[in-house]
mmCIF file of C-alpha atoms in Angstrom:
data_model
loop_
_atom_site.group_PDB
_atom_site.id
_atom_site.type_symbol
_atom_site.label_atom_id
_atom_site.label_comp_id
_atom_site.label_asym_id
_atom_site.label_seq_id
_atom_site.Cartn_x
_atom_site.Cartn_y
_atom_site.Cartn_z
ATOM 1 C CA MET A 201 111.112 137.216 176.670
ATOM 2 C CA GLY A 202 112.538 133.983 174.466
ATOM 3 C CA SER A 203 109.749 132.698 174.484
ATOM 4 C CA SER A 204 107.733 135.983 172.921
ATOM 5 C CA LEU A 205 110.612 136.671 169.804
ATOM 6 C CA ALA A 206 109.369 132.970 169.158
ATOM 7 C CA GLY A 207 106.245 133.717 168.619
ATOM 8 C CA TRP A 208 106.693 136.370 166.752
ATOM 9 C CA GLY A 209 109.569 134.633 164.679
ATOM 10 C CA SER A 210 106.595 132.374 164.859
ATOM 11 C CA GLY A 211 104.016 134.278 163.343
ATOM 12 C CA LEU A 212 105.633 136.619 161.234
ATOM 13 C CA PHE A 213 106.837 132.919 158.848
ATOM 14 C CA ALA A 214 103.341 131.862 158.909
ATOM 15 C CA VAL A 215 102.117 135.684 157.842
ATOM 16 C CA VAL A 216 104.135 135.604 154.426
ATOM 17 C CA ILE A 217 103.232 132.105 153.760
ATOM 18 C CA PHE A 218 99.926 133.508 153.782
ATOM 19 C CA SER A 219 100.330 136.505 151.765
ATOM 20 C CA ALA A 220 101.637 134.157 149.096
ATOM 21 C CA SER A 221 98.420 132.312 149.128
ATOM 22 C CA LEU A 222 95.724 134.565 146.572
ATOM 23 C CA PRO A 223 99.226 135.150 144.096
ATOM 24 C CA ALA A 224 99.746 131.037 144.005
ATOM 25 C CA THR A 225 95.270 130.569 143.738
ATOM 26 C CA ARG A 226 95.997 132.764 141.004
ATOM 27 C CA VAL A 227 98.183 130.726 139.026
ATOM 28 C CA ALA A 228 96.625 127.033 140.241
ATOM 29 C CA VAL A 229 93.254 128.340 138.711
ATOM 30 C CA SER A 230 95.242 128.920 135.470
ATOM 31 C CA GLY A 231 95.081 125.122 134.865
ATOM 32 C CA PHE A 232 92.819 124.151 137.548
ATOM 33 C CA ALA A 233 88.799 124.571 137.587
ATOM 34 C CA PRO A 234 88.363 125.996 141.110
ATOM 35 C CA LEU A 235 86.004 122.963 142.413
ATOM 36 C CA PHE A 236 88.945 120.486 141.810
ATOM 37 C CA LEU A 237 91.469 123.317 143.261
ATOM 38 C CA THR A 238 89.315 123.455 146.914
ATOM 39 C CA GLY A 239 88.912 119.507 147.211
ATOM 40 C CA ALA A 240 92.641 118.654 146.070
ATOM 41 C CA ARG A 241 93.809 120.843 147.937
ATOM 42 C CA ALA A 242 91.956 120.020 151.252
ATOM 43 C CA SER A 243 93.085 116.386 150.067
ATOM 44 C CA LEU A 244 96.399 117.015 150.066
ATOM 45 C CA ALA A 245 96.586 119.001 153.127
ATOM 46 C CA ALA A 246 94.408 116.557 155.024
ATOM 47 C CA VAL A 247 97.314 113.476 154.322
ATOM 48 C CA LEU A 248 100.298 116.173 156.184
ATOM 49 C CA ALA A 249 97.154 116.131 159.246
ATOM 50 C CA ALA A 250 96.695 112.467 159.432
ATOM 51 C CA LEU A 251 100.291 111.592 159.842
ATOM 52 C CA CYS A 252 101.052 114.131 162.220
ATOM 53 C CA LEU A 253 98.243 113.338 164.635
ATOM 54 C CA ALA A 254 99.175 109.864 164.289
ATOM 55 C CA LEU A 255 102.947 110.453 164.679
ATOM 56 C CA LEU A 256 102.059 112.956 167.854
ATOM 57 C CA ARG A 257 99.046 110.926 168.995
ATOM 58 C CA GLN A 258 96.730 113.169 169.227
ATOM 59 C CA PRO A 259 93.551 112.414 171.279
ATOM 60 C CA PHE A 260 90.000 112.180 169.313
ATOM 61 C CA PRO A 261 87.979 115.459 169.779
ATOM 62 C CA GLY A 262 85.000 115.593 171.720
ATOM 63 C CA ARG A 263 81.774 115.069 170.553
ATOM 64 C CA ARG A 264 81.416 118.863 171.760
ATOM 65 C CA ASP A 265 83.457 119.745 169.741
ATOM 66 C CA LEU A 266 82.852 118.223 166.638
ATOM 67 C CA VAL A 267 80.048 121.186 165.824
ATOM 68 C CA SER A 268 82.766 123.665 165.625
ATOM 69 C CA LEU A 269 84.771 121.897 163.566
ATOM 70 C CA VAL A 270 82.583 121.823 161.279
ATOM 71 C CA ILE A 271 82.520 125.520 161.489
ATOM 72 C CA VAL A 272 85.869 125.683 160.895
ATOM 73 C CA ALA A 273 85.993 123.309 158.089
ATOM 74 C CA LEU A 274 83.424 125.319 156.492
ATOM 75 C CA GLY A 275 84.754 128.735 156.795
ATOM 76 C CA VAL A 276 89.019 128.202 156.395
ATOM 77 C CA VAL A 277 89.100 124.321 154.412
ATOM 78 C CA VAL A 278 86.540 124.773 152.012
ATOM 79 C CA GLY A 279 84.787 128.654 151.698
ATOM 80 C CA PHE A 280 87.051 130.570 151.809
ATOM 81 C CA PRO A 281 89.416 127.899 149.487
ATOM 82 C CA LEU A 282 86.473 127.843 146.737
ATOM 83 C CA LEU A 283 85.510 131.611 147.043
ATOM 84 C CA THR A 284 88.818 132.827 146.412
ATOM 85 C CA ALA A 285 89.214 130.849 143.594
ATOM 86 C CA LEU A 286 86.318 131.633 142.212
ATOM 87 C CA ALA A 287 86.932 135.588 142.730
ATOM 88 C CA LEU A 288 91.007 134.337 140.818
ATOM 89 C CA GLN A 289 88.616 133.865 137.600
ATOM 90 C CA HIS A 290 87.075 136.992 137.343
ATOM 91 C CA VAL A 291 90.116 139.468 139.224
ATOM 92 C CA THR A 292 94.073 139.964 139.402
ATOM 93 C CA SER A 293 95.175 138.610 143.230
ATOM 94 C CA ALA A 294 96.711 141.827 143.584
ATOM 95 C CA HIS A 295 93.021 143.854 143.446
ATOM 96 C CA ALA A 296 91.313 140.959 145.316
ATOM 97 C CA ILE A 297 94.159 140.925 148.571
ATOM 98 C CA VAL A 298 92.443 144.445 148.946
ATOM 99 C CA PHE A 299 90.188 142.564 150.370
ATOM 100 C CA ILE A 300 91.985 140.577 152.680
ATOM 101 C CA GLY A 301 93.212 143.637 154.855
ATOM 102 C CA LEU A 302 89.440 143.305 156.219
ATOM 103 C CA LEU A 303 89.900 139.378 157.633
ATOM 104 C CA PRO A 304 90.977 140.409 160.591
ATOM 105 C CA LEU A 305 88.446 142.675 161.340
ATOM 106 C CA SER A 306 85.824 139.534 159.981
ATOM 107 C CA THR A 307 87.677 137.736 162.672
ATOM 108 C CA ALA A 308 86.981 140.262 165.136
ATOM 109 C CA LEU A 309 83.513 140.537 164.626
ATOM 110 C CA PHE A 310 82.707 137.495 164.592
ATOM 111 C CA GLY A 311 84.885 136.754 168.243
ATOM 112 C CA VAL A 312 82.612 139.822 169.482
ATOM 113 C CA LEU A 313 79.258 137.806 168.323
ATOM 114 C CA ARG A 314 81.259 134.055 169.606
ATOM 115 C CA GLY A 315 82.247 135.912 172.591
ATOM 116 C CA GLY A 316 79.158 137.782 173.747
ATOM 117 C CA GLU A 317 81.338 140.904 174.087
ATOM 118 C CA ARG A 318 80.159 144.437 173.999
ATOM 119 C CA PRO A 319 83.300 146.171 172.388
ATOM 120 C CA ARG A 320 83.298 150.545 173.190
ATOM 121 C CA PRO A 321 82.055 152.853 170.082
ATOM 122 C CA LEU A 322 84.674 153.864 168.736
ATOM 123 C CA PHE A 323 85.369 149.943 166.957
ATOM 124 C CA TRP A 324 82.237 150.047 165.264
ATOM 125 C CA LEU A 325 83.298 153.849 163.614
ATOM 126 C CA PHE A 326 86.530 152.014 162.503
ATOM 127 C CA ALA A 327 84.997 149.093 161.584
ATOM 128 C CA ALA A 328 82.384 151.559 159.292
ATOM 129 C CA VAL A 329 85.526 153.443 158.158
ATOM 130 C CA GLY A 330 87.907 150.063 156.855
ATOM 131 C CA ALA A 331 84.561 148.687 155.323
ATOM 132 C CA ALA A 332 83.969 152.155 153.290
ATOM 133 C CA SER A 333 86.867 151.993 152.511
ATOM 134 C CA VAL A 334 86.368 148.800 150.482
ATOM 135 C CA SER A 335 83.504 150.020 148.614
ATOM 136 C CA GLY A 336 85.038 153.475 147.748
ATOM 137 C CA PHE A 337 88.192 151.051 146.188
ATOM 138 C CA VAL A 338 85.859 148.637 144.575
ATOM 139 C CA LEU A 339 83.485 151.506 142.915
ATOM 140 C CA SER A 340 86.914 153.052 141.844
ATOM 141 C CA GLN A 341 87.758 150.544 139.370
ATOM 142 C CA ASP A 342 84.619 150.855 137.678
ATOM 143 C CA GLY A 343 85.146 149.108 134.474
ATOM 144 C CA VAL A 344 88.131 146.719 135.111
ATOM 145 C CA ALA A 345 86.702 144.487 138.520
ATOM 146 C CA SER A 346 84.194 142.299 138.226
ATOM 147 C CA PRO A 347 81.074 142.586 140.463
ATOM 148 C CA ILE A 348 81.142 138.488 140.988
ATOM 149 C CA GLY A 349 84.810 138.138 141.473
ATOM 150 C CA ASP A 350 84.600 141.495 144.434
ATOM 151 C CA LEU A 351 81.559 139.869 145.654
ATOM 152 C CA ALA A 352 83.103 136.261 145.917
ATOM 153 C CA MET A 353 86.136 137.980 148.113
ATOM 154 C CA ILE A 354 83.717 139.548 150.129
ATOM 155 C CA ALA A 355 81.430 135.848 150.924
ATOM 156 C CA ALA A 356 85.667 134.666 150.856
ATOM 157 C CA VAL A 357 86.251 137.338 154.177
ATOM 158 C CA ILE A 358 82.967 137.078 155.525
ATOM 159 C CA VAL A 359 83.427 132.932 156.154
ATOM 160 C CA CYS A 360 87.341 133.135 156.363
ATOM 161 C CA GLY A 361 86.052 135.212 159.366
ATOM 162 C CA LEU A 362 83.596 133.392 161.076
ATOM 163 C CA GLY A 363 86.153 130.077 160.486
ATOM 164 C CA TYR A 364 89.126 132.015 162.643
ATOM 165 C CA ALA A 365 87.102 132.684 165.462
ATOM 166 C CA GLU A 366 85.032 129.232 165.878
ATOM 167 C CA GLY A 367 89.110 128.108 165.100
ATOM 168 C CA ALA A 368 89.835 130.821 168.186
ATOM 169 C CA VAL A 369 87.682 128.946 170.253
ATOM 170 C CA LEU A 370 88.447 125.540 169.813
ATOM 171 C CA THR A 371 92.257 126.157 170.110
ATOM 172 C CA ARG A 372 91.808 126.733 173.995
ATOM 173 C CA ARG A 373 90.644 122.759 174.557
ATOM 174 C CA LEU A 374 92.204 121.211 171.648
ATOM 175 C CA GLY A 375 95.332 123.040 170.524
ATOM 176 C CA GLY A 376 96.105 125.085 167.989
ATOM 177 C CA TRP A 377 97.913 123.553 164.281
ATOM 178 C CA GLN A 378 95.458 120.169 166.315
ATOM 179 C CA VAL A 379 92.452 122.575 165.024
ATOM 180 C CA ILE A 380 92.665 122.472 161.201
ATOM 181 C CA SER A 381 94.271 119.461 161.217
ATOM 182 C CA TRP A 382 90.737 117.564 162.919
ATOM 183 C CA ALA A 383 88.866 119.812 160.414
ATOM 184 C CA LEU A 384 90.818 118.804 157.398
ATOM 185 C CA LEU A 385 90.416 115.242 158.731
ATOM 186 C CA LEU A 386 86.402 115.862 158.802
ATOM 187 C CA SER A 387 85.788 117.310 155.845
ATOM 188 C CA ALA A 388 88.857 115.025 153.981
ATOM 189 C CA PRO A 389 85.691 112.069 152.835
ATOM 190 C CA ALA A 390 83.916 115.102 150.937
ATOM 191 C CA MET A 391 86.699 116.654 149.464
ATOM 192 C CA LEU A 392 88.250 113.000 148.149
ATOM 193 C CA MET A 393 84.953 112.869 145.898
ATOM 194 C CA LEU A 394 85.209 116.257 145.263
ATOM 195 C CA SER A 395 88.413 116.388 143.822
ATOM 196 C CA ALA A 396 87.991 112.346 141.769
ATOM 197 C CA LEU A 397 84.675 113.588 140.187
ATOM 198 C CA THR A 398 86.231 116.940 138.955
ATOM 199 C CA TRP A 399 90.252 115.506 138.166
ATOM 200 C CA PRO A 400 91.049 117.357 134.951
ATOM 201 C CA ALA A 401 89.804 115.979 131.660
ATOM 202 C CA SER A 402 93.582 116.017 130.180
ATOM 203 C CA ALA A 403 96.283 116.322 133.167
ATOM 204 C CA ARG A 404 99.493 116.721 130.593
ATOM 205 C CA ALA A 405 98.100 119.570 129.666
ATOM 206 C CA ILE A 406 98.068 121.642 132.609
ATOM 207 C CA THR A 407 101.553 124.040 133.167
ATOM 208 C CA VAL A 408 103.817 123.373 135.568
ATOM 209 C CA ALA A 409 103.292 126.297 137.342
ATOM 210 C CA ALA A 410 99.868 125.535 137.722
ATOM 211 C CA TRP A 411 100.988 122.517 139.514
ATOM 212 C CA LEU A 412 103.144 124.424 141.649
ATOM 213 C CA GLY A 413 100.513 126.891 142.538
ATOM 214 C CA LEU A 414 98.007 123.535 143.490
ATOM 215 C CA ALA A 415 101.238 122.611 145.745
ATOM 216 C CA TYR A 416 101.707 125.774 147.666
ATOM 217 C CA VAL A 417 98.391 125.844 148.813
ATOM 218 C CA SER A 418 98.281 122.675 149.568
ATOM 219 C CA VAL A 419 101.201 121.949 151.905
ATOM 220 C CA PHE A 420 101.791 125.889 152.518
ATOM 221 C CA SER A 421 98.674 127.534 152.732
ATOM 222 C CA MET A 422 96.461 124.872 154.004
ATOM 223 C CA PHE A 423 98.872 123.208 156.452
ATOM 224 C CA ILE A 424 102.142 124.896 157.573
ATOM 225 C CA GLY A 425 100.937 127.976 157.121
ATOM 226 C CA PHE A 426 98.418 127.157 160.472
ATOM 227 C CA ALA A 427 100.722 124.970 162.046
ATOM 228 C CA PHE A 428 103.192 128.680 162.534
ATOM 229 C CA TRP A 429 100.700 130.515 163.225
ATOM 230 C CA TYR A 430 99.037 129.323 165.769
ATOM 231 C CA ARG A 431 102.351 128.190 167.797
ATOM 232 C CA GLY A 432 103.319 131.880 167.438
ATOM 233 C CA LEU A 433 99.664 132.747 168.879
ATOM 234 C CA ALA A 434 100.456 130.167 171.503
ATOM 235 C CA ARG A 435 103.928 131.715 172.432
ATOM 236 C CA GLY A 436 103.625 135.259 172.153
ATOM 237 C CA GLY A 437 100.067 136.217 173.534
ATOM 238 C CA THR A 438 97.365 136.202 170.742
ATOM 239 C CA ALA A 439 97.265 140.194 170.918
ATOM 240 C CA THR A 440 100.034 140.933 169.674
ATOM 241 C CA VAL A 441 101.087 138.321 167.280
ATOM 242 C CA GLY A 442 97.806 138.792 165.921
ATOM 243 C CA GLN A 443 98.953 142.644 164.487
ATOM 244 C CA LEU A 444 101.169 140.766 162.139
ATOM 245 C CA GLN A 445 98.554 140.053 160.128
ATOM 246 C CA LEU A 446 98.154 143.638 159.748
ATOM 247 C CA LEU A 447 100.709 143.298 156.802
ATOM 248 C CA GLN A 448 99.254 140.701 154.986
ATOM 249 C CA PRO A 449 98.097 143.291 152.035
ATOM 250 C CA PHE A 450 100.818 144.561 151.824
ATOM 251 C CA LEU A 451 103.456 141.656 151.306
ATOM 252 C CA GLY A 452 100.828 140.068 149.223
ATOM 253 C CA LEU A 453 100.936 142.989 146.337
ATOM 254 C CA ALA A 454 104.333 142.663 147.170
ATOM 255 C CA PHE A 455 104.233 138.477 145.860
ATOM 256 C CA ALA A 456 101.809 139.867 143.119
ATOM 257 C CA GLY A 457 103.762 142.050 141.659
ATOM 258 C CA VAL A 458 106.939 140.703 141.570
ATOM 259 C CA LEU A 459 105.958 136.835 141.310
ATOM 260 C CA LEU A 460 103.189 137.315 139.150
ATOM 261 C CA HIS A 461 103.996 141.204 137.317
ATOM 262 C CA GLU A 462 100.464 142.080 137.736
ATOM 263 C CA PRO A 463 100.099 146.214 138.246
ATOM 264 C CA VAL A 464 100.209 147.225 141.277
ATOM 265 C CA SER A 465 97.976 150.408 141.098
ATOM 266 C CA ALA A 466 98.876 153.329 143.579
ATOM 267 C CA THR A 467 94.747 153.104 144.446
ATOM 268 C CA MET A 468 94.992 149.450 145.656
ATOM 269 C CA LEU A 469 98.397 150.389 147.796
ATOM 270 C CA GLY A 470 95.879 153.752 149.207
ATOM 271 C CA ALA A 471 92.952 151.414 149.635
ATOM 272 C CA ALA A 472 94.637 148.927 151.809
ATOM 273 C CA ALA A 473 96.981 151.696 153.552
ATOM 274 C CA ILE A 474 93.340 152.762 155.165
ATOM 275 C CA VAL A 475 91.951 149.284 155.443
ATOM 276 C CA VAL A 476 94.706 148.000 157.462
ATOM 277 C CA LEU A 477 95.130 151.740 159.955
ATOM 278 C CA SER A 478 91.481 151.101 159.957
ATOM 279 C CA VAL A 479 91.632 147.859 161.378
ATOM 280 C CA ALA A 480 94.182 148.684 163.909
ATOM 281 C CA MET A 481 92.616 151.609 165.616
ATOM 282 C CA ALA A 482 89.143 149.030 165.897
ATOM 283 C CA ARG A 483 91.294 146.485 167.373
ATOM 284 C CA ARG A 484 92.863 148.543 169.504
ATOM 285 C CA TRP A 485 89.576 149.784 170.632
ATOM 286 C CA ALA A 486 88.161 146.912 171.144
#
C-alpha cells in the first residue's frame, strides 16, 4: 500500500512538472531561437544526468541498447522540444496543450507496434474519436490558429510517443531515470555544438522570464520530471500511475491561463475533455 501511494505521489508530481512545460517553453521562445533552446535545455540536463550516473555508479548500457537509446534521444531529447518550440512561435501554449491530450494514445500506438500486440476493435474506435476531436478543434480555430503550429504539434506528439514507448521497453533493462540520463549523454555532443552555433547575438537583451523558462525546461521538464515519472511507474505500476497523464491537458491549460494569462476558451476545454475521455477508453480496451 505504501509503495503504491508513493508511486502515485511521484507520478502526480511528474505530471504537474510536465504540465508547465509548454507554458515555460512559450516564455523561453520569446527570447531564444528554437534551435538554441533545444540544444541548451538538453545540454544543461545532460550535466545533471552525468552527475547522477557518476555519483550512483551506474553501469554503461550494452551495445544492444544503443539503437533504442538513439530513438529515445531523437524522440524526447531532440524531436519533441524542437517541434514544440517551433509550434509555440505560432500558437499559444493553451492551444498547443490540446494536442498533448493525444500523447498517451500516441505512446500506446507505438507500444502496440513495438510489442506486436493486437488491441480490441474498440481501442481503434476510441482512438479515432480522440483524433477526430483534435481535428475538429483545429478546424474550428480557422483564422486564429496556425497550420505551421498545428502540424508541428502533431509531429511533436508522434515523435514523443515513439520516444516514450521505446523508453518503456528500455526501462525494464536499464531502469527509468537511467534511460533518460543515457539518452541525454548520448545526444550531448551534438546538442552542445548546436547551442554554440546558435548562441544569441545579444544575451543581455534576453529577458529574465526567458532565462527562467529555459531553466525550467532544462532542469525540471528534461530531467527531474522524468526521474519522478519513471519512479512512479516502477513503484505504483504502469497501468495505474500511467492514468495520471490524463490530467496533463487540464493542468496545462490552468498554467497557461494563470501564469501567462492566455485565453482558455470553452472550445479548448471541450476538446481536451473529449480527447482525455477517448484516450482513457482506448487504454481501457487496449
